[in-house]
Tab-separated table of C-alpha atoms and ligand atoms in Angstrom:
chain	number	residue	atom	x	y	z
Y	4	UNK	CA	-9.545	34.588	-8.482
Y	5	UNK	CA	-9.950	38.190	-9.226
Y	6	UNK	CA	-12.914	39.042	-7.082
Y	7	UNK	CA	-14.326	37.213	-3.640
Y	8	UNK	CA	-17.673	37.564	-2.263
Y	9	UNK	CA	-17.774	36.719	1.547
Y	10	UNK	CA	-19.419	33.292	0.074
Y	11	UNK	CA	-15.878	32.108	-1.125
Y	12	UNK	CA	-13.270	33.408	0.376
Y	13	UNK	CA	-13.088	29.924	2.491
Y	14	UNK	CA	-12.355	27.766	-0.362
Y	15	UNK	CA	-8.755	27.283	-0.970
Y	16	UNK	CA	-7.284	28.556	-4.201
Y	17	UNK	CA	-6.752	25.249	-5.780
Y	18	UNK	CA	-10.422	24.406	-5.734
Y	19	UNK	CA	-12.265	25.052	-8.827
Y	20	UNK	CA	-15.877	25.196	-8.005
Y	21	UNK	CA	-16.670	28.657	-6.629
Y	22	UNK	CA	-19.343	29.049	-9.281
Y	23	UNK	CA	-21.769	26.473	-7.487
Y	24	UNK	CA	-21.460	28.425	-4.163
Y	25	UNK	CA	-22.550	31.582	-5.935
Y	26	UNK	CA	-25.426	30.048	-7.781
Y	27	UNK	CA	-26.752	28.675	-4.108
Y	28	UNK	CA	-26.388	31.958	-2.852
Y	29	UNK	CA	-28.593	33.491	-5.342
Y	30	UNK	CA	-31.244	31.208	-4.936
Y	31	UNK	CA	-31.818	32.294	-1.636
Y	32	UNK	CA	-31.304	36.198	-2.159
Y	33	UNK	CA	-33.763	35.993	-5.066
Y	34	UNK	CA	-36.118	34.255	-3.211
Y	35	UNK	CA	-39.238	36.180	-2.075
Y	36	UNK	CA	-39.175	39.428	-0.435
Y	37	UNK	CA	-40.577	38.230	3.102
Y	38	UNK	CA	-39.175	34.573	3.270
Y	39	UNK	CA	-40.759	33.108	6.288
Y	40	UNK	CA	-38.464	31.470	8.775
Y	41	UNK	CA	-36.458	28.824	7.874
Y	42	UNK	CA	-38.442	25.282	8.262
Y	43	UNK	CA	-37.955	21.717	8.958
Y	44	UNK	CA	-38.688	21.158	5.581
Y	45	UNK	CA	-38.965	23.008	2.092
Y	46	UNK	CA	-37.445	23.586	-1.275
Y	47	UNK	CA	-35.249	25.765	-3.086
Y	48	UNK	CA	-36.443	25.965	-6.794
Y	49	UNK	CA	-38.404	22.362	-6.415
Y	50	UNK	CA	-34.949	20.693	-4.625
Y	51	UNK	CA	-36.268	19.794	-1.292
Y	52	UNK	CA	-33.745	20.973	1.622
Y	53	UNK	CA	-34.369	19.954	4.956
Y	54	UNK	CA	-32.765	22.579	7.179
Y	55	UNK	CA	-32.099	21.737	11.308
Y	56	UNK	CA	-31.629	25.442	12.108
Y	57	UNK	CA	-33.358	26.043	15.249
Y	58	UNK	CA	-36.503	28.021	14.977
Y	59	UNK	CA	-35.233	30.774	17.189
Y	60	UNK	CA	-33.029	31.761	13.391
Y	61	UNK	CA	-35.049	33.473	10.924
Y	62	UNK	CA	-33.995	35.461	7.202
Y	63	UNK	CA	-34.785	38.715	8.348
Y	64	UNK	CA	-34.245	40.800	5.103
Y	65	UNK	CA	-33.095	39.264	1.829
Y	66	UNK	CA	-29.250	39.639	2.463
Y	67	UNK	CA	-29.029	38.952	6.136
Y	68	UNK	CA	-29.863	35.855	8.336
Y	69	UNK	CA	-30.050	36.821	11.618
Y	70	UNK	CA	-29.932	35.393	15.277
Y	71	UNK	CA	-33.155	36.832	16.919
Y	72	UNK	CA	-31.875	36.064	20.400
Y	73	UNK	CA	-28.671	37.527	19.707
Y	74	UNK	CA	-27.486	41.009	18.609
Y	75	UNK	CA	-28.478	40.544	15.071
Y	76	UNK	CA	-25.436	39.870	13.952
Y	77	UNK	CA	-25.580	38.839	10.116
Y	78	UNK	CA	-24.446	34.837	9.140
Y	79	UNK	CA	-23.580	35.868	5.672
Y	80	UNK	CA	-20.662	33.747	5.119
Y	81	UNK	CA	-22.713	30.803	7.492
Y	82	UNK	CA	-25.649	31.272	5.443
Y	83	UNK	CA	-23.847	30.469	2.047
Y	84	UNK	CA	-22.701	27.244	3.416
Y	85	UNK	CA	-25.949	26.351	5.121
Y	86	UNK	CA	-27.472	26.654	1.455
Y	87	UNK	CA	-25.121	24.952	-0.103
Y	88	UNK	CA	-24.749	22.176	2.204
Y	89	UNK	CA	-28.346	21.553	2.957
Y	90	UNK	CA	-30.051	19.917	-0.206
Y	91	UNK	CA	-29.541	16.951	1.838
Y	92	UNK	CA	-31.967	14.441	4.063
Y	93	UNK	CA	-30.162	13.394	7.267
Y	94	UNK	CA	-28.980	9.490	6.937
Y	95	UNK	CA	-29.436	9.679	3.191
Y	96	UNK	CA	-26.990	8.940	0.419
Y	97	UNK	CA	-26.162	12.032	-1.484
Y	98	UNK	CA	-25.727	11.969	-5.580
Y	99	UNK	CA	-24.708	14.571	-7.713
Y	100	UNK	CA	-22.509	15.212	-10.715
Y	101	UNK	CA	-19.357	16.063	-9.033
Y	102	UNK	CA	-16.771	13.976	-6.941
Y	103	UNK	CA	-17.677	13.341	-3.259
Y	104	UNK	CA	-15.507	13.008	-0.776
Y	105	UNK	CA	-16.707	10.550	1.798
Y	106	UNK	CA	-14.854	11.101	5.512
Y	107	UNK	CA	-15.313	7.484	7.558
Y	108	UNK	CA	-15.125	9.101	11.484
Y	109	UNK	CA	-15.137	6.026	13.799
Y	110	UNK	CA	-15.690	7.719	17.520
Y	111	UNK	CA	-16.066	6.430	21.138
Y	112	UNK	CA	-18.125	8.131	24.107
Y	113	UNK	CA	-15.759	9.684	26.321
Y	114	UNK	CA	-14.422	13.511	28.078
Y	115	UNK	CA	-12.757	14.643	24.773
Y	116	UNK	CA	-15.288	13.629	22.555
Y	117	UNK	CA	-17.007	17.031	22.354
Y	118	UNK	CA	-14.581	18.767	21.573
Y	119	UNK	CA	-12.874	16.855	19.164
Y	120	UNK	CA	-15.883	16.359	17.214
Y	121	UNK	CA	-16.572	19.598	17.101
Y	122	UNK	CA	-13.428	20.663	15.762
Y	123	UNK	CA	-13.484	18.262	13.042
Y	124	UNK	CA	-17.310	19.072	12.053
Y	125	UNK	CA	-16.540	23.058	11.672
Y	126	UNK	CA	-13.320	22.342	9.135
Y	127	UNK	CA	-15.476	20.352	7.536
Y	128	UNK	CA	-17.920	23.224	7.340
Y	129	UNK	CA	-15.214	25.117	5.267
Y	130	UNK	CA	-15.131	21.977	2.630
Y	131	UNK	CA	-17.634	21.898	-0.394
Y	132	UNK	CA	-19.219	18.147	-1.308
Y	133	UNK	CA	-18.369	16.214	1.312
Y	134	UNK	CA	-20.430	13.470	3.117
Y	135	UNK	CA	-19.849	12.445	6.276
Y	136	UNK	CA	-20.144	8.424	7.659
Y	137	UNK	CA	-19.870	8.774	11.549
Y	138	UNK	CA	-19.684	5.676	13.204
Y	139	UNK	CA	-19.983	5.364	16.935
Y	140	UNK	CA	-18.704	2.413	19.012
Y	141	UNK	CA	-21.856	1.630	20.670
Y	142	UNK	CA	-24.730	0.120	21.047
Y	143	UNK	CA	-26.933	3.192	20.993
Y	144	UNK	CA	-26.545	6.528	19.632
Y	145	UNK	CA	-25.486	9.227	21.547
Y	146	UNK	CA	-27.891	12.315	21.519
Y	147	UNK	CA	-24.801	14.465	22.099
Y	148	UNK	CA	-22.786	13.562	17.939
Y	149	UNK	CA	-26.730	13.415	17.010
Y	150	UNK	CA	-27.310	16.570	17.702
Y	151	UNK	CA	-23.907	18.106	16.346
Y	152	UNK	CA	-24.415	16.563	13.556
Y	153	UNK	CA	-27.432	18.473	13.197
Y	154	UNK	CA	-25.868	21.756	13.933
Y	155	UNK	CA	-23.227	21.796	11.625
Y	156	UNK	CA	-25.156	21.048	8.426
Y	157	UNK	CA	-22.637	18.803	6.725
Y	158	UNK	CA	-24.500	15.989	5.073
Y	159	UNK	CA	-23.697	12.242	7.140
Y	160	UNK	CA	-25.086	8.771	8.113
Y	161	UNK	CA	-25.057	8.475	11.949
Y	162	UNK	CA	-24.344	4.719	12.076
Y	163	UNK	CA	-23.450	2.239	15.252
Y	164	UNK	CA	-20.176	-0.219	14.495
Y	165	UNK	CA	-19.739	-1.476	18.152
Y	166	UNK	CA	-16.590	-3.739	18.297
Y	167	UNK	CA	-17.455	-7.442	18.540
Y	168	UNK	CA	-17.360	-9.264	22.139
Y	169	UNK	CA	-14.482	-11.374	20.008
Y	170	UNK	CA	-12.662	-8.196	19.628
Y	171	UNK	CA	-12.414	-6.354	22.923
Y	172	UNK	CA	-8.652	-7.363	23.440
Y	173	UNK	CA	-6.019	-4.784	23.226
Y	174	UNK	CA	-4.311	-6.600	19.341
Y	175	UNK	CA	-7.559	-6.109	18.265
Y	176	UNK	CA	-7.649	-2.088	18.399
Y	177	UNK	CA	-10.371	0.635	18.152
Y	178	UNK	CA	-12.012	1.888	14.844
Y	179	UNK	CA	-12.021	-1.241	12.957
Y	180	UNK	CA	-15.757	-2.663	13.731
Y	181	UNK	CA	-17.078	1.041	12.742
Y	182	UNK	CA	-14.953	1.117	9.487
Y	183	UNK	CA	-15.881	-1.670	8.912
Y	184	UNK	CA	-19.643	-0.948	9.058
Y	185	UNK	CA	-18.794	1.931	7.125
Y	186	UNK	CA	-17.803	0.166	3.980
Y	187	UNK	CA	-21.175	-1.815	4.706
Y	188	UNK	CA	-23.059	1.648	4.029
Y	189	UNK	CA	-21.202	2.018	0.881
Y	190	UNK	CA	-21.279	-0.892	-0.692
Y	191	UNK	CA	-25.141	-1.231	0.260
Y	192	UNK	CA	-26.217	2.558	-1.256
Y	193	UNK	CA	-23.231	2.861	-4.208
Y	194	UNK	CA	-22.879	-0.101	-5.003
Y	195	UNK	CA	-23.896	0.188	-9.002
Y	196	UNK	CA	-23.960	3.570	-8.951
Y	197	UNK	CA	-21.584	5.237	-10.668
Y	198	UNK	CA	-21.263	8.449	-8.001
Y	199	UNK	CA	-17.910	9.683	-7.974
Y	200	UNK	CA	-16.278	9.932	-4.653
Y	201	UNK	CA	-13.194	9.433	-2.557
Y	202	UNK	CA	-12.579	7.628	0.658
Y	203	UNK	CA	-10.646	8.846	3.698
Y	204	UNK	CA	-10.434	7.683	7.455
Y	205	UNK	CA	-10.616	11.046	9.218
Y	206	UNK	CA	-10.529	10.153	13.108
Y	207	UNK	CA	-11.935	12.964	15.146
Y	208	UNK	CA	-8.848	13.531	16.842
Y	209	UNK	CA	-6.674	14.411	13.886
Y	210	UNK	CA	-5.959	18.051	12.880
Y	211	UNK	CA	-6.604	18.494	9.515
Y	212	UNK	CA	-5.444	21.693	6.916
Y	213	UNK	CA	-8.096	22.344	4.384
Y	214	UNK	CA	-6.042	21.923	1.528
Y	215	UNK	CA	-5.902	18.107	2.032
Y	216	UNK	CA	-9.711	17.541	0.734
Y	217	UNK	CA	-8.461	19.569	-2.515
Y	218	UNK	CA	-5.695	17.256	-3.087
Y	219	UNK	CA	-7.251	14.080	-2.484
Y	220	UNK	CA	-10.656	14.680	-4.766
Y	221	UNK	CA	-8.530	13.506	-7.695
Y	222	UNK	CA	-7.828	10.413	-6.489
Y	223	UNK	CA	-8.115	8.009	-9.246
Y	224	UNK	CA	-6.675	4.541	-7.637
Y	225	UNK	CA	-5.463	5.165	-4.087
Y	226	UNK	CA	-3.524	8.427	-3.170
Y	227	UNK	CA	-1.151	9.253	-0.378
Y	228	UNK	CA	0.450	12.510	1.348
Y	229	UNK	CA	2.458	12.591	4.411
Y	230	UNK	CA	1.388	12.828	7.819
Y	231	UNK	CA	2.933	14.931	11.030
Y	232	UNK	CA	3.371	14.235	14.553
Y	233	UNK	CA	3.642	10.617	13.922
Y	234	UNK	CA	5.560	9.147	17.187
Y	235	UNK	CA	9.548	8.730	17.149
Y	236	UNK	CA	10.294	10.811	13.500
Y	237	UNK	CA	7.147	13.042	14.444
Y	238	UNK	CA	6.522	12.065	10.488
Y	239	UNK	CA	5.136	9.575	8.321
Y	240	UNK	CA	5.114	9.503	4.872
Y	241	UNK	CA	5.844	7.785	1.483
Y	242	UNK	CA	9.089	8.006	-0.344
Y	243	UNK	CA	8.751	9.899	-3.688
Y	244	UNK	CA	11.383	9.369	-6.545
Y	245	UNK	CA	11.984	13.261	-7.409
Y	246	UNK	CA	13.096	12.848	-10.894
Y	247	UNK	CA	9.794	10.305	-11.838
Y	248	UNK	CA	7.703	11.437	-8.855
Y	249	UNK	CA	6.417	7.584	-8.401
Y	250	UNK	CA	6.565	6.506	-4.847
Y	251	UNK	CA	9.317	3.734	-4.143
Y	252	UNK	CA	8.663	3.564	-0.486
Y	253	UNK	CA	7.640	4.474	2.874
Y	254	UNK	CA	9.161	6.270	5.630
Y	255	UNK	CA	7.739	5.379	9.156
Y	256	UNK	CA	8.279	4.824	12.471
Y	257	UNK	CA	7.043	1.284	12.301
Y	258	UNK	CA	7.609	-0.281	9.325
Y	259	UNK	CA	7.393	-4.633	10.967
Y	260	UNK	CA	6.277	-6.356	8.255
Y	261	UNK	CA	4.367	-4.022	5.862
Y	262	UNK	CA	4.246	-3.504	2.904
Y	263	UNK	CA	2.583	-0.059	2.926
Y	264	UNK	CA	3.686	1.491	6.135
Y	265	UNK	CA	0.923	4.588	6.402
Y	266	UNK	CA	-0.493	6.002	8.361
Y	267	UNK	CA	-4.597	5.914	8.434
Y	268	UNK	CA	-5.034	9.551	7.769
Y	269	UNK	CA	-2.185	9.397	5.313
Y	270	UNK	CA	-3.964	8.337	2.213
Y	271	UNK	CA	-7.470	8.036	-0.181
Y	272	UNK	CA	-9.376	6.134	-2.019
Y	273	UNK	CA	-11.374	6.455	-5.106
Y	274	UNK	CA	-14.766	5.123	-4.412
Y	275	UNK	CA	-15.454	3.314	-7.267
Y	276	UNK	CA	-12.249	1.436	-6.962
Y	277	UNK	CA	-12.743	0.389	-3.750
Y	278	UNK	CA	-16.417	-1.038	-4.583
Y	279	UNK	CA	-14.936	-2.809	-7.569
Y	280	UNK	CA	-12.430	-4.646	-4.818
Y	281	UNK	CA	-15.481	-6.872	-3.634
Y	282	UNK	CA	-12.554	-8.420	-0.964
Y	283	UNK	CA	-11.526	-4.751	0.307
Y	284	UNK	CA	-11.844	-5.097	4.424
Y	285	UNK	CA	-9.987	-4.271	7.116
Y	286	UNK	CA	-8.627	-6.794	10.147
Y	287	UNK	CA	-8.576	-6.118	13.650
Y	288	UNK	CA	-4.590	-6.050	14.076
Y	289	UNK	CA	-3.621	-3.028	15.444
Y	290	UNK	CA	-0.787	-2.054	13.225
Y	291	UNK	CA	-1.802	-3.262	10.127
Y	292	UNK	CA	-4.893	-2.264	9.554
Y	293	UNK	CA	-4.062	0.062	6.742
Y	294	UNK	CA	-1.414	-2.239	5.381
Y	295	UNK	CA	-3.720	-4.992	5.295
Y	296	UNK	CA	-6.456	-2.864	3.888
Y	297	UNK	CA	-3.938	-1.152	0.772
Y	298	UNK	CA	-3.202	-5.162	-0.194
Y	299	UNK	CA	-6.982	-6.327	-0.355
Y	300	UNK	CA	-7.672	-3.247	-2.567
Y	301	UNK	CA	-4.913	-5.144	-4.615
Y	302	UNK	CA	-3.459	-1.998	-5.520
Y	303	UNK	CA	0.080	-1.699	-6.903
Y	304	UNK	CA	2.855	0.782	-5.389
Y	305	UNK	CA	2.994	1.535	-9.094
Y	306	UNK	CA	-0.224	3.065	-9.078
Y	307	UNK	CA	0.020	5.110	-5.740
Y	308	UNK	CA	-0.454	8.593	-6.699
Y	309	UNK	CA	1.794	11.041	-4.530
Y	310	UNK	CA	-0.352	14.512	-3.345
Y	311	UNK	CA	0.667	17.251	-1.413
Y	312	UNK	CA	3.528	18.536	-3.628
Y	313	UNK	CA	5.113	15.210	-4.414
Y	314	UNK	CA	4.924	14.804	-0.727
Y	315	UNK	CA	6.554	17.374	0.249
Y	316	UNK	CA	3.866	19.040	2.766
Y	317	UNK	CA	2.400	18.470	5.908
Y	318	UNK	CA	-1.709	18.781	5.655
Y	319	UNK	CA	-2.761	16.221	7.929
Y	320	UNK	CA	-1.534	16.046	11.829
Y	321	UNK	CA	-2.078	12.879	13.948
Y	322	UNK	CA	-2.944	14.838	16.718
Y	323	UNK	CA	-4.285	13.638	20.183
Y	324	UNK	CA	-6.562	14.931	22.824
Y	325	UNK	CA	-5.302	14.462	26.266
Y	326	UNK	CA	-8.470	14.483	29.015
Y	327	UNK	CA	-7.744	16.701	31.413
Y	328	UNK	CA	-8.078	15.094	35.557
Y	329	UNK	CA	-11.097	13.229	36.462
Y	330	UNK	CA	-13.239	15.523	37.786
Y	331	UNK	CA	-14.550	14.645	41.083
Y	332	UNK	CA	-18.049	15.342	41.203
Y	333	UNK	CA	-18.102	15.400	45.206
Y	334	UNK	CA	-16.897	18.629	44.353
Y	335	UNK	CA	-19.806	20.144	43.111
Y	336	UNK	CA	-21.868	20.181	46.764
Y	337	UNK	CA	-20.135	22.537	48.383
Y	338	UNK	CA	-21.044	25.492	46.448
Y	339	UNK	CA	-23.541	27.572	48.259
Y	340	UNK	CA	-27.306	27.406	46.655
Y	341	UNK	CA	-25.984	24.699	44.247
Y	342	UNK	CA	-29.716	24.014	43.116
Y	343	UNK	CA	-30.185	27.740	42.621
Y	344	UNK	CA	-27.286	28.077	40.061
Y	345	UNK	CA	-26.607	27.208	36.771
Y	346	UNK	CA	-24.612	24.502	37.606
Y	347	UNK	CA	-26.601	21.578	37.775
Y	348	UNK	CA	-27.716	22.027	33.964
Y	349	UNK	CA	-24.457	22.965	33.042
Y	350	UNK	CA	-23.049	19.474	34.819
Y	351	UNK	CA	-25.910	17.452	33.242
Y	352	UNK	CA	-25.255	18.491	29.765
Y	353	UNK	CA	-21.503	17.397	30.229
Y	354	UNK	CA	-22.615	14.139	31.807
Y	355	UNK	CA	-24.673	14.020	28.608
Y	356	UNK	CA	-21.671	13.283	26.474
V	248	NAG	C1	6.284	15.911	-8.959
V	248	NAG	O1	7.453	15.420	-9.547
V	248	NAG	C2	7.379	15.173	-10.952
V	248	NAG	C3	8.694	14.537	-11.392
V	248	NAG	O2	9.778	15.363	-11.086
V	248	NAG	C4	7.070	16.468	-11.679
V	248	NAG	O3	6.917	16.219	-13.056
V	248	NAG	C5	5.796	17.071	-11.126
V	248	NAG	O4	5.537	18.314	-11.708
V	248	NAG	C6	5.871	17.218	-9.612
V	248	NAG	N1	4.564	17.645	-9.113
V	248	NAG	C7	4.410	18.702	-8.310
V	248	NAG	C8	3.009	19.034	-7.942
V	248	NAG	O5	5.337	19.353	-7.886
């Protein structure tokens, strides 16, 4: 790429779409002299957007969008994203030409929650046409992902997938209930479509390197990379053949009885092939939940497709937050004028989450 505007420079080399983020950023720099502030809702060139800025950010000239209560600073690169991500209605399905990569989170209220979901939501900022199913274990949502969701403009479905009172023993596991629901959306709003789209299990905990959405948007049956920091070999990944770069096997920690021995975050699926695999579900076994999953897509090791340089790179990191101590809110009452400082906000929003 010879030349990058600040509206690029975040997309990774093998990514061949620049031209869409330049178009969206025209739109808005053409638009009229004195925009007024962005709304709740309005249209670019008759494609209604609806934007959750908050009202306090406003375009102030035609290249610069700028935080009033701060020092002005200009959201150029921020901007570009917001206006390319943002042709989209909150809890909506999203169509368009291209492929779509649809990221299943399932999360769980508790201390790290923030801040894992946080991470994950800003490198998702840096990755064009992607939709994003969060699904809480709960039985209500929590205004804390709501509103994160929100902020970081990526287009989701906030959905609930609380685990079953028949499923609250430890063989049963987390994540599967919310998956689950998950491939209820799908089937219920793409089912005879014909979007294009792949599927991956990105758990809010994971760290994840750009470059994997590139690699996986080609996805045409089921494709799979390796993945670091996987317990005992601190690795998991399949076994590619160098000379016919097929993969022949898998290389785990715990291989027991499977067949495919991956790791969740360690492989994709092309949407349409997974709604044409009416029986594709997922059981609550800890351990085989993605082995069980690969063999009701009834897809062949034949067919795998190797990414990530024939496997030979780490993009994806099974990475895990530890909570810090319990805090001990008895704490809190001896600081002098407690009611007077900014404390007791500050402690209610982190009770919040
Ligand atoms: C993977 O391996 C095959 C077989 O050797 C080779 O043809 C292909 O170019 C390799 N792909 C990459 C991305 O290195």
């Amino acid at each position: 790429m010879a030349v990058r505007t600040p509206g690029d420079y975040y997309v990774s080399d093998v990514y061949s779409e620049p031209v869409k983020l330049a178009n969206a950023k025209l739109q808005l720099v053409n638009s009229s002299p004195d925009p007024p502030a962005i709304a709740d809702e309005s249209s670019i060139d008759g494609v209604p957007i609806v934007s959750t800025n908050p009202p306090n950010i406003a375009i102030k000239t035609s290249n610069c969008v700028c935080d009033k209560s701060e020092s002005q600073q200009p959201l150029e690169r921020q901007r570009t994203i917001d206006t390319l991500q943002s042709t989209f209605v909150p809890n909506k399905p999203l169509f368009n030409d291209d492929v779509i990569i649809f990221l299943i989170t399932p999360t769980y209220t508790r201390p790290t929650q923030m801040p894992d979901m946080t991470r994950l939501g800003q490198t998702l900022r840096l990755v064009p046409n992607v939709f994003w199913i969060v699904v809480e274990d709960a039985h209500n949502q929590s205004k804390a992902v709501e509103n994160l969701l929100r902020r970081t403009m990526i287009p989701y479905v906030h959905l609930l997938g609380p685990r079953p009172p028949t499923h609250m023993d430890q063989r049963s596991g987390r994540g599967v209930s919310n998956r689950l629901k998950a491939f209820e959306w799908l089937r219920a709003n793409y089912g005879g479509t014909n979007q294009k789209g792949v599927i991956y299990f990105a758990d809010d905990d994971n760290a994840y390197d750009v470059r994997l959405f590139d690699e996986m948007r080609d996805t045409q049956i089921v494709s799979m990379f390796p993945v670091g920091l996987i317990s005992t070999l601190g690795l998991s990944t399949p076994i590619v053949n160098h000379k016919t770069g097929k993969i022949i096997g898998f290389h785990d920690p715990f291989i027991g009885r499977r067949k495919f021995a991956v790791d969740m975050a360690g492989f994709a699926v092309n949407l349409q092939f997974f709604l044409q695999s009416k029986k594709a579900t997922m059981p609550y076994k800890v351990g085989y939940e993605e082995d069980y999953f690969l063999k009701s897509l009834d897809v062949k090791i034949w067919q795998l497709e190797p990414k990530a340089k024939n496997c030979t790179e780490v993009l994806v990191w099974h990475t895990k937050t530890k909570p810090g101590d319990k805090p001990n809110h008895n704490m809190m009452i001896k600081v002098t004028n407690y009611n007077e400082t900014n404390l007791p906000s500050l402690y209610q929003n982190v009770m919040e989450t």
